[in-house]
mmCIF file of C-alpha atoms and ligand atoms in Angstrom:
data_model
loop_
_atom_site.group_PDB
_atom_site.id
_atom_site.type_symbol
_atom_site.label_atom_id
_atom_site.label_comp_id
_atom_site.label_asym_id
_atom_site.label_seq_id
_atom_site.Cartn_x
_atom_site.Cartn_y
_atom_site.Cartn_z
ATOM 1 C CA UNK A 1 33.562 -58.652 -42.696
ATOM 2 C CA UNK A 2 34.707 -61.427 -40.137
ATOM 3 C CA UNK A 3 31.819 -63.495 -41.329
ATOM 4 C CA UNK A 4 34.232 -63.827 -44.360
ATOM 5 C CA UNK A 5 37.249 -65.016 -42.366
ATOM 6 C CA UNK A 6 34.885 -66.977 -39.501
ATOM 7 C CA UNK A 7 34.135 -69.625 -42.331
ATOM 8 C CA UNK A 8 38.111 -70.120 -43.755
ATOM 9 C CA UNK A 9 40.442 -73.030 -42.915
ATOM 10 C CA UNK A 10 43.221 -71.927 -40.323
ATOM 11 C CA UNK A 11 45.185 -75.206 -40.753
ATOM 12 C CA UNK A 12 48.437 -73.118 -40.693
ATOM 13 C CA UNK A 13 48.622 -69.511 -39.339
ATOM 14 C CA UNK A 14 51.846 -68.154 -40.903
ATOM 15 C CA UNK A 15 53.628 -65.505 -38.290
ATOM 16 C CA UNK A 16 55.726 -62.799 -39.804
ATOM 17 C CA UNK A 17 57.725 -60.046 -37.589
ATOM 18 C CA UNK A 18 56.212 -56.808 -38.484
ATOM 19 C CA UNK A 19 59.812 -54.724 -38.500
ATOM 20 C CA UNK A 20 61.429 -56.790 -41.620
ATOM 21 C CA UNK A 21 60.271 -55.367 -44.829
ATOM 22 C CA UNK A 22 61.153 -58.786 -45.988
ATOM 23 C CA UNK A 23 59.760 -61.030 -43.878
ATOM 24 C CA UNK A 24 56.837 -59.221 -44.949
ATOM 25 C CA UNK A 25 56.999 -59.116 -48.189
ATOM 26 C CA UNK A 26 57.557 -63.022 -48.574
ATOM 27 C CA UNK A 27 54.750 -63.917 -46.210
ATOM 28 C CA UNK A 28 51.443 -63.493 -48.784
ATOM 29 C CA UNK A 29 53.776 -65.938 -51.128
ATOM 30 C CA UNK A 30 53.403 -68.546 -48.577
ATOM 31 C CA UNK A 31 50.532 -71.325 -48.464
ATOM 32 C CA UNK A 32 49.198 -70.575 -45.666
ATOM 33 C CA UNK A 33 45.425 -70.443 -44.431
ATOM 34 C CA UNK A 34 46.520 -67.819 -42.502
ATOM 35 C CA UNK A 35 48.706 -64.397 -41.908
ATOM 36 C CA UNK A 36 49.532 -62.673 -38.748
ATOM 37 C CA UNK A 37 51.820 -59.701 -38.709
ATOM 38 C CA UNK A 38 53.564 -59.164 -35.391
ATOM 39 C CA UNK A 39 53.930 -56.248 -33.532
ATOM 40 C CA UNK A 40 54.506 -58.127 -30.088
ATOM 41 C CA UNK A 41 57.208 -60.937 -28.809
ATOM 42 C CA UNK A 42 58.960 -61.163 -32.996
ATOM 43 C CA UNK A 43 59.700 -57.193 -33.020
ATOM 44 C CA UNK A 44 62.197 -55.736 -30.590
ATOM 45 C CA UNK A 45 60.573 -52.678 -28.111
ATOM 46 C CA UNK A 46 62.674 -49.989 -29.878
ATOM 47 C CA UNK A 47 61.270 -51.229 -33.157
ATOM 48 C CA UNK A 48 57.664 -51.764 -31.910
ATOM 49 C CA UNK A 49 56.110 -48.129 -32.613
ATOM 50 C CA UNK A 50 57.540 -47.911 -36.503
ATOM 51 C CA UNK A 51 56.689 -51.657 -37.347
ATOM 52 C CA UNK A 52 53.087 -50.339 -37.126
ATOM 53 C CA UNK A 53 53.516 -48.380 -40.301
ATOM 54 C CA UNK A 54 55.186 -51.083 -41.440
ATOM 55 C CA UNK A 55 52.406 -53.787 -41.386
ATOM 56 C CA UNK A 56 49.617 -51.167 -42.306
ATOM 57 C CA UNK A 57 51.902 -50.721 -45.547
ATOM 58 C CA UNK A 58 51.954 -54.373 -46.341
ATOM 59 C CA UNK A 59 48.407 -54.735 -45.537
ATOM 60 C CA UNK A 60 47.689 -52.407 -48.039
ATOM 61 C CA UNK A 61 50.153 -52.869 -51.058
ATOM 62 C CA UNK A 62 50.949 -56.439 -50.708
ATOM 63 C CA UNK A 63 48.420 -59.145 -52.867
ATOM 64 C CA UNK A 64 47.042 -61.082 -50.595
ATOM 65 C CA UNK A 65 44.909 -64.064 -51.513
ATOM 66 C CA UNK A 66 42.009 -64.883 -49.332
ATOM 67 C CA UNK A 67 43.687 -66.124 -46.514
ATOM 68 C CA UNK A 68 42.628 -64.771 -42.801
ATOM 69 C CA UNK A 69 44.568 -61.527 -42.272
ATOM 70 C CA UNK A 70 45.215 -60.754 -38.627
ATOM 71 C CA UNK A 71 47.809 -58.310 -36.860
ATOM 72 C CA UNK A 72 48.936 -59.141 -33.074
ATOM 73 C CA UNK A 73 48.861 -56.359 -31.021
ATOM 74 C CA UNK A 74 51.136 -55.817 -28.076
ATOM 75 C CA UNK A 75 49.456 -57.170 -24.706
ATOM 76 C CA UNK A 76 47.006 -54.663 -21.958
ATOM 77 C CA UNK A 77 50.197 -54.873 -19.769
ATOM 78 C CA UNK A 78 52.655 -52.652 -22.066
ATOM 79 C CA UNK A 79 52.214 -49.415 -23.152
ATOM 80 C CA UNK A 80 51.571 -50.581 -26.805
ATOM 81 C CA UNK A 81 48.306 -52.042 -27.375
ATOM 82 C CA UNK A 82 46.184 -48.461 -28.021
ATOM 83 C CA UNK A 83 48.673 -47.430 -30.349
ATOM 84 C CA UNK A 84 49.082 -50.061 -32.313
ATOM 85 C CA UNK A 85 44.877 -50.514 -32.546
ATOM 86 C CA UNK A 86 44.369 -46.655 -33.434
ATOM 87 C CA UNK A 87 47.187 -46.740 -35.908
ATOM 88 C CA UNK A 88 46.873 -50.115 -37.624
ATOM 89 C CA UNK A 89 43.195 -50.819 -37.149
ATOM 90 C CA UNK A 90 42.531 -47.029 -38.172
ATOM 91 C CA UNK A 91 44.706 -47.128 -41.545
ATOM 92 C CA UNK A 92 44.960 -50.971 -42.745
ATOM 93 C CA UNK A 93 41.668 -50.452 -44.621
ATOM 94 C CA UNK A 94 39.003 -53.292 -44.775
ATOM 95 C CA UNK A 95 41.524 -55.939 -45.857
ATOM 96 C CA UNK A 96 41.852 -56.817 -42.065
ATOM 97 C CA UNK A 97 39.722 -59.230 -40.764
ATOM 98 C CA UNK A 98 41.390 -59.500 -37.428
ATOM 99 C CA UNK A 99 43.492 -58.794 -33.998
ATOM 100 C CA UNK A 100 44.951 -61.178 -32.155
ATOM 101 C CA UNK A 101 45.525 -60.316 -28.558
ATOM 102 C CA UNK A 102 48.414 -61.780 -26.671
ATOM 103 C CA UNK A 103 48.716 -62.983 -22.859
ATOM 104 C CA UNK A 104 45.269 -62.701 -21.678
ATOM 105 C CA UNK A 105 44.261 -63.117 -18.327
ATOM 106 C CA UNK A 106 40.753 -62.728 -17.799
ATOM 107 C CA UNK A 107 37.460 -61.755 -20.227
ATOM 108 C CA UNK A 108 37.519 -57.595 -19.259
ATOM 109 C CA UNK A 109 41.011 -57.664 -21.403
ATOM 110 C CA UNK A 110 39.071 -58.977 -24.385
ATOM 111 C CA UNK A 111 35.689 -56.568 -23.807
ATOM 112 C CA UNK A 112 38.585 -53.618 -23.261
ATOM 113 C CA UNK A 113 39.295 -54.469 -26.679
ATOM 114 C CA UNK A 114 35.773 -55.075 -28.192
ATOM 115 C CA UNK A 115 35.292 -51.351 -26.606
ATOM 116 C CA UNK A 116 38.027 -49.474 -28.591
ATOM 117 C CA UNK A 117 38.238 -51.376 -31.682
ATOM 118 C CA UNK A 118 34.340 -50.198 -32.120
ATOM 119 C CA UNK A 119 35.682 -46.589 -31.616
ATOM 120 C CA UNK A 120 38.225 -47.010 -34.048
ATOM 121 C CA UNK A 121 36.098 -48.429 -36.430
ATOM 122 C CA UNK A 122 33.532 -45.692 -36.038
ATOM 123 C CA UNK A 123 36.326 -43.604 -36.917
ATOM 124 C CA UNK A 124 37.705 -44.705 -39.920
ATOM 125 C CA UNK A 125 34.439 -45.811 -41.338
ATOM 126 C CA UNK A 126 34.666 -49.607 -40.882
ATOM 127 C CA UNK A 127 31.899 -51.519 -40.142
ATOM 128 C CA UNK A 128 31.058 -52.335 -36.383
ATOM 129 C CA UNK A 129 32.221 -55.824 -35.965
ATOM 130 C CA UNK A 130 34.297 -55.558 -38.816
ATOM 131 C CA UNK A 131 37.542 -56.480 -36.615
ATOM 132 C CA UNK A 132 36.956 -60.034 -35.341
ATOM 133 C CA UNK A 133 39.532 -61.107 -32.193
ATOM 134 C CA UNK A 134 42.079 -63.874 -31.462
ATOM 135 C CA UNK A 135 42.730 -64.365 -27.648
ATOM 136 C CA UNK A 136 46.169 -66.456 -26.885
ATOM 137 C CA UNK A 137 46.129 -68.102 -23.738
ATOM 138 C CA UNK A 138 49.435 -68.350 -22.407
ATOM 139 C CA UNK A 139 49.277 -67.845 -19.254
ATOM 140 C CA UNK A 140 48.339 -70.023 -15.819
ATOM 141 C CA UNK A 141 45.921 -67.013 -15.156
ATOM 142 C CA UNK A 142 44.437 -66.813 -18.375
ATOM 143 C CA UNK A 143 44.226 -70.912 -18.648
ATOM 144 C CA UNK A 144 42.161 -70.815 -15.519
ATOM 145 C CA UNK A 145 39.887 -67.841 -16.565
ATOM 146 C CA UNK A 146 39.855 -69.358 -20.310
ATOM 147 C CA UNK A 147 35.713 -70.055 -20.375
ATOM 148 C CA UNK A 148 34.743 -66.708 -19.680
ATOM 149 C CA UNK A 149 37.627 -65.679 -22.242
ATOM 150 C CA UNK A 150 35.968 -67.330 -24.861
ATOM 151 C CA UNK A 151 32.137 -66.015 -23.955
ATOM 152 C CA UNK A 152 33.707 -62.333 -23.801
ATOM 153 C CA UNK A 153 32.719 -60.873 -27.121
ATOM 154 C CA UNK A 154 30.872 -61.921 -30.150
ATOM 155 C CA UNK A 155 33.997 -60.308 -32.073
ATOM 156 C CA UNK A 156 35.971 -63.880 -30.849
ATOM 157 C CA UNK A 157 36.755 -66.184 -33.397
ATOM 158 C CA UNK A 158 39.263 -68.055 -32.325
ATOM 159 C CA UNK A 159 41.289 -69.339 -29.564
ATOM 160 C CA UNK A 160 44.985 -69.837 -29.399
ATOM 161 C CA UNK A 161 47.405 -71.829 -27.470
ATOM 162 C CA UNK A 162 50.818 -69.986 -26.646
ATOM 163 C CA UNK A 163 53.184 -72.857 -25.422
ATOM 164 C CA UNK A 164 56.354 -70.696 -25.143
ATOM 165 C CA UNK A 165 55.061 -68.420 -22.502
ATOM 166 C CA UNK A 166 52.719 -70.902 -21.102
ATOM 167 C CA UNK A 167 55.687 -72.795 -20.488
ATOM 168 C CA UNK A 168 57.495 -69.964 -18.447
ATOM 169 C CA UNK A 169 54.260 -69.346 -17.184
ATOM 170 C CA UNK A 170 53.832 -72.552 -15.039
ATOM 171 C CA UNK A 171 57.467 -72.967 -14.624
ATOM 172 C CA UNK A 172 58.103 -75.875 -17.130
ATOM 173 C CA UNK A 173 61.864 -77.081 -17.090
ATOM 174 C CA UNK A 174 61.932 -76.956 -20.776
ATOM 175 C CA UNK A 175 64.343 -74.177 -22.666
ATOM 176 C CA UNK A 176 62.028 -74.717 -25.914
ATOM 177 C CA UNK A 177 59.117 -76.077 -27.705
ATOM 178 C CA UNK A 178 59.565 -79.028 -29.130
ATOM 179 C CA UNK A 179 58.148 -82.713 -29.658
ATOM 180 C CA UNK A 180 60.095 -83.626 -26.710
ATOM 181 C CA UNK A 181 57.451 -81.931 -24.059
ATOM 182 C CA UNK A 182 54.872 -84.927 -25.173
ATOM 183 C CA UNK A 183 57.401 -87.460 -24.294
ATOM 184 C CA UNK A 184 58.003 -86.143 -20.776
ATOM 185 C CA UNK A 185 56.852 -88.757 -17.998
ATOM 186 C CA UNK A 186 54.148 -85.907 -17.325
ATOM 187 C CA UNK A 187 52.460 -84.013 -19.990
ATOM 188 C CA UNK A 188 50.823 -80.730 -18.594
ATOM 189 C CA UNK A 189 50.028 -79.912 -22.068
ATOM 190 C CA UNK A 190 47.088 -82.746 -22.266
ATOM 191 C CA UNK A 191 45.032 -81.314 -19.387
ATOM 192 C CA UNK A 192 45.829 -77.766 -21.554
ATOM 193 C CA UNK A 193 44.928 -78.744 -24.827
ATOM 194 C CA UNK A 194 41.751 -80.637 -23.511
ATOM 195 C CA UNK A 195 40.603 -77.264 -21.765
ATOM 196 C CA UNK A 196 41.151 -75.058 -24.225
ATOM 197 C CA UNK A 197 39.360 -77.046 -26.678
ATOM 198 C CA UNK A 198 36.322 -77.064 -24.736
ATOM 199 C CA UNK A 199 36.286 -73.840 -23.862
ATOM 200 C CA UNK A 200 36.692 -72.888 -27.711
ATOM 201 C CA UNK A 201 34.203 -75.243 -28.809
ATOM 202 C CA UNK A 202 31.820 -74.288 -26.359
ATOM 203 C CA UNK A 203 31.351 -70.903 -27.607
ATOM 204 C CA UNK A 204 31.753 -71.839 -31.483
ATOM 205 C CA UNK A 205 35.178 -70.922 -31.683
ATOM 206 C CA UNK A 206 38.112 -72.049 -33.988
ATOM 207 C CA UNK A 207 41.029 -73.251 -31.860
ATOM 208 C CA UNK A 208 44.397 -73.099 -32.833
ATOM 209 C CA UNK A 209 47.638 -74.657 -31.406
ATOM 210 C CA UNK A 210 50.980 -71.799 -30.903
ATOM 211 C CA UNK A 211 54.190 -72.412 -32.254
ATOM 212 C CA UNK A 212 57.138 -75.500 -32.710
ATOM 213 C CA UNK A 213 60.431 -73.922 -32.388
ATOM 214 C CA UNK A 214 62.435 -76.258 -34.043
ATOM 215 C CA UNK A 215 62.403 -75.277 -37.386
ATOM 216 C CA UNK A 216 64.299 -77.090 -39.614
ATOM 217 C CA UNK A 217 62.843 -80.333 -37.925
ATOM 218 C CA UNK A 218 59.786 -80.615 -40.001
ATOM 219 C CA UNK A 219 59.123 -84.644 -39.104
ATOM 220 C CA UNK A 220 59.227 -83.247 -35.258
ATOM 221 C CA UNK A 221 56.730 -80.773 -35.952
ATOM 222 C CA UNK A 222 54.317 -83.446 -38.496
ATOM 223 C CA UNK A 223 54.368 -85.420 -34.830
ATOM 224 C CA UNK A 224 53.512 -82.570 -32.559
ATOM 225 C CA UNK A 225 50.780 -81.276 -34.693
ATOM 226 C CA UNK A 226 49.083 -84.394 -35.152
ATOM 227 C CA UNK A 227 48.630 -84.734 -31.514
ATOM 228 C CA UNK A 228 46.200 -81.458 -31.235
ATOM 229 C CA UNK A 229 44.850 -82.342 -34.725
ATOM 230 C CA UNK A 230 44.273 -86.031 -33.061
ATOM 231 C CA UNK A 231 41.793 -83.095 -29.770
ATOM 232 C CA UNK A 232 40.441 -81.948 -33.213
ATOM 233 C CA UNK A 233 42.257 -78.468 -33.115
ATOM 234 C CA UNK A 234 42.361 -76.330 -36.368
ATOM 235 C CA UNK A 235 45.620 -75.669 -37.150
ATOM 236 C CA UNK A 236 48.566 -74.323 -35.477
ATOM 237 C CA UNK A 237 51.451 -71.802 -36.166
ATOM 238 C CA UNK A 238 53.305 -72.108 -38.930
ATOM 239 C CA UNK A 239 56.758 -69.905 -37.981
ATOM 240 C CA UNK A 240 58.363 -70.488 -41.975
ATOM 241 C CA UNK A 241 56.195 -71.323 -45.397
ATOM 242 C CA UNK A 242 57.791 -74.847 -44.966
ATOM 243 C CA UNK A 243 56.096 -75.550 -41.740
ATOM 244 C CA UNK A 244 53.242 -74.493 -42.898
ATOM 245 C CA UNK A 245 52.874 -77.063 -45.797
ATOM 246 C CA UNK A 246 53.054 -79.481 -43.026
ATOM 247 C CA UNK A 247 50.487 -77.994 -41.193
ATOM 248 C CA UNK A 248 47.995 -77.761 -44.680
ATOM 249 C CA UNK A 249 48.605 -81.627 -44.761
ATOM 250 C CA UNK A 250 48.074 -82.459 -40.985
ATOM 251 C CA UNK A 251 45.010 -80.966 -40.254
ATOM 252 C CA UNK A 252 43.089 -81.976 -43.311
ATOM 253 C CA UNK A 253 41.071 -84.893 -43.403
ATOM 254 C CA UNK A 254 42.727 -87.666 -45.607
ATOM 255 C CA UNK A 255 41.062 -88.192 -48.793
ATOM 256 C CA UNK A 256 39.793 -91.988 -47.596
ATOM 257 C CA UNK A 257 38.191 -89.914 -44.468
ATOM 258 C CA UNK A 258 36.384 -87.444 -46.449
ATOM 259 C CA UNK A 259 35.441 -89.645 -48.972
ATOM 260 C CA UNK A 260 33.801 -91.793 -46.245
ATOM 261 C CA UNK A 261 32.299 -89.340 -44.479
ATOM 262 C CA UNK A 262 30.581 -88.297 -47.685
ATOM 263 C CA UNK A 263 29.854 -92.103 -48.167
ATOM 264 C CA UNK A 264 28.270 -92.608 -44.483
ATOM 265 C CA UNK A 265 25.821 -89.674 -44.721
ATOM 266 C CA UNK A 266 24.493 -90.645 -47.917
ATOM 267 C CA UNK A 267 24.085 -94.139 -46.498
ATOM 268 C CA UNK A 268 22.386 -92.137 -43.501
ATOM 269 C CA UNK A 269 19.889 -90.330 -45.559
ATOM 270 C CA UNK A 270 18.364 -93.063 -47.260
ATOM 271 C CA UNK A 271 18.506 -95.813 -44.028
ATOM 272 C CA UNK A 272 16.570 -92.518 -42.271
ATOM 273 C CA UNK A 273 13.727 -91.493 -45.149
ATOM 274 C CA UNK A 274 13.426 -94.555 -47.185
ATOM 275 C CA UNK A 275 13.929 -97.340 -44.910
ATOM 276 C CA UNK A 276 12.634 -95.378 -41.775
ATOM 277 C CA UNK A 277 15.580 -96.560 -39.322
ATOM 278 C CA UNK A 278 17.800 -94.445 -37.240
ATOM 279 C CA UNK A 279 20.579 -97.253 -36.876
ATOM 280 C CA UNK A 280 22.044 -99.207 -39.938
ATOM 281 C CA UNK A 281 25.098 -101.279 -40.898
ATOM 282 C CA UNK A 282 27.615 -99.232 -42.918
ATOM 283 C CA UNK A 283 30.412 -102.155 -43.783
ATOM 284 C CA UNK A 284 30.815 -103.745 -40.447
ATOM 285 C CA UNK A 285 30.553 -100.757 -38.346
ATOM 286 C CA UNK A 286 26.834 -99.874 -36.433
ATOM 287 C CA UNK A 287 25.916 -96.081 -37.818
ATOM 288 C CA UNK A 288 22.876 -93.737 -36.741
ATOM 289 C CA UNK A 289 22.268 -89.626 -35.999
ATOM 290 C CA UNK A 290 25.978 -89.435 -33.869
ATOM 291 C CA UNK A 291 27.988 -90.933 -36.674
ATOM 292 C CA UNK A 292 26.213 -88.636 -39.504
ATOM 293 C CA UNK A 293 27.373 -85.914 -37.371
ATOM 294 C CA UNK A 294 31.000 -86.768 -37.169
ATOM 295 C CA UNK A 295 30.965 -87.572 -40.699
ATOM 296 C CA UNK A 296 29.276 -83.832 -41.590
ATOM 297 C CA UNK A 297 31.988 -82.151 -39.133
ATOM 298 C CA UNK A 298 34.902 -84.157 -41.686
ATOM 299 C CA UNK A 299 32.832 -82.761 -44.909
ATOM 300 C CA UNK A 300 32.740 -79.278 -43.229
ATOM 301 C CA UNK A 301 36.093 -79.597 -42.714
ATOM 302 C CA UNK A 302 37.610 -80.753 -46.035
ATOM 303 C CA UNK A 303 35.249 -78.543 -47.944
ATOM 304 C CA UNK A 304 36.742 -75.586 -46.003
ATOM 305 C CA UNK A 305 39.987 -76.779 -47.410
ATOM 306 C CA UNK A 306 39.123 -77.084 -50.535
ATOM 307 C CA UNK A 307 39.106 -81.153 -50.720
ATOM 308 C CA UNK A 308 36.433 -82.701 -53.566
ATOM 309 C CA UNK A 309 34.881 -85.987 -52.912
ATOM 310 C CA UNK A 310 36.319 -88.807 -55.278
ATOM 311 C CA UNK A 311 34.148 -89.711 -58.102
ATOM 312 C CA UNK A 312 32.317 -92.739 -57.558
ATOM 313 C CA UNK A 313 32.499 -95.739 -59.715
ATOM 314 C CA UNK A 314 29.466 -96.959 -61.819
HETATM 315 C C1 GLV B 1 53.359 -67.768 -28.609
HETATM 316 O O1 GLV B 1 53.093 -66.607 -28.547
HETATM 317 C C2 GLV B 1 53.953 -68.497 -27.517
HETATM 318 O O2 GLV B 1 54.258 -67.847 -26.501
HETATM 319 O O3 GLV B 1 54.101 -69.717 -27.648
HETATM 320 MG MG1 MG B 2 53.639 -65.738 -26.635
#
């Protein structure tokens, strides 16, 4: 069911073309928190309608741990994106938990969706709901139209920056993603990031940061990625298995913050039913209701991750 995947850790979302055989095959060997197989921008158009079989095959042969599985469909502007839901969505099985949908403008694309992946479902005897829905935003259109995006179907769990087509969206003068864009005398990606995130968070939604392009620079992409885990983002893209360790580190909570969060709400508990105050010293920093709910959101967090707290001394 998507409640299964709507409670896992998407620290790094692993994307693998879906017309290499290979690619796929290596990509449930990764660590990552997260699979996509790609049937849009990774796969060339005269490849497009046999990668379908392709990723169905993988979804169902391949052991896959219990990572989010998602395929991206081609976007409402091609003449993909029924075909590959009927033929994916229709023979993948319940393994699936998701589709992501690329490029999208405004909130009927995503209830389009909602509409024919309960058909298909009906059809192959999935649950309704089963299918839960990424939207990428990667477009000035879809940017601007991103709150009703993210209120468009209860199927939505998360949202997803796209920075290489947002880019030639807005008409950046960049020729890729890199670390460089958040050195530029003016950012556009803040005022992005920042809207996205409240859009996403508004409507209970994970929110997930798109792709670095330069690969082999993993110190580069450490830096960029702790910028949107600094919003509070989820993860981002992970494009090979070594990015994606990076990724697993960033956008955990450090062992001292978990440990301390742990450490805060138990001081919390008893300042609020033993010594009946809302507002206590915690070391030298003031603490009450606010800071117990930071320090939960770090807990939820790690847990999902799989973090312990330390063992106490004494
Ligand atoms: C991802 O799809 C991107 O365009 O950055
Ligand atoms: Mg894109």
């Amino acid at each position: 069911m998507s409640n299964r995947s709507r409670l896992l850790p998407r620290r790094s979302c692993l994307s693998t073309p879906g017309s290499s055989d290979r690619f796929l095959a290596k990509a449930p060997t990764a660590k990552a928190d997260f699979s996509f197989l790609d049937l849009e921008d990774s796969v060339a158009p005269n490849e497009k309608v046999a990668a379908r079989a392709r990723v169905v095959n993988a979804i169902r042969t391949l052991e896959w741990d219990e990572r989010v599985l998602c395929v991206r469909v081609n976007a409402w502007d091609t003449p993909w994106t029924y075909g590959d839901v009927i033929e994916v969505v229709g023979n993948a099985g319940e393994r699936l938990d998701e589709i992501m949908m690329p490029k999208v403008q405004r909130a009927s694309d995503v209830v389009a969706m909602d509409l024919l992946l309960t058909q298909v479902e009906r059809n192959c005897g999935l649950a309704t709901g089963h299918i839960g829905i990424e939207a990428q935003i990667e477009t000035a259109e879809g940017l601007i139209n991103v709150e009703e995006i993210c209120a468009a179907s209860p199927r939505l769990e998360s949202i997803v920056f796209g920075p290489a087509d947002f880019a030639a969206s807005i008409g950046m003068p960049v020729t890729t993603i890199d670390e460089t864009i958040h050195h530029a005398p003016s950012n556009p990606f803040t005022y992005v990031f920042a809207k996205i995130l409240m859009a996403g968070r508004a409507n209970g939604l994970h929110v997930i940061d798109g792709p670095f392009l330069k690969v082999r620079d993993l110190e580069a992409l450490r830096y960029a990625a702790q910028i949107t885990a600094s919003y509070g983002f989820d993860g981002k893209w992970a494009l090979t298995p070594d990015q994606a360790l990076v990724l697993n580190e960033v956008y955990s909570p450090s062992q001292e913050m978990f440990d301390k969060s742990f450490d805060i709400l138990d001081a919390y508990r008893v300042a609020t039913e033993k010594d009946h105050t809302g507002a206590l010293m915690f070391g030298d920093e003031m603490i009450d209701e606010a800071s117990a709910k930071i320090a939960s959101s770090f807990v939820t967090r790690g847990q999902r991750s799989g973090m312990r707290r330390s063992p106490t001394e004494g």
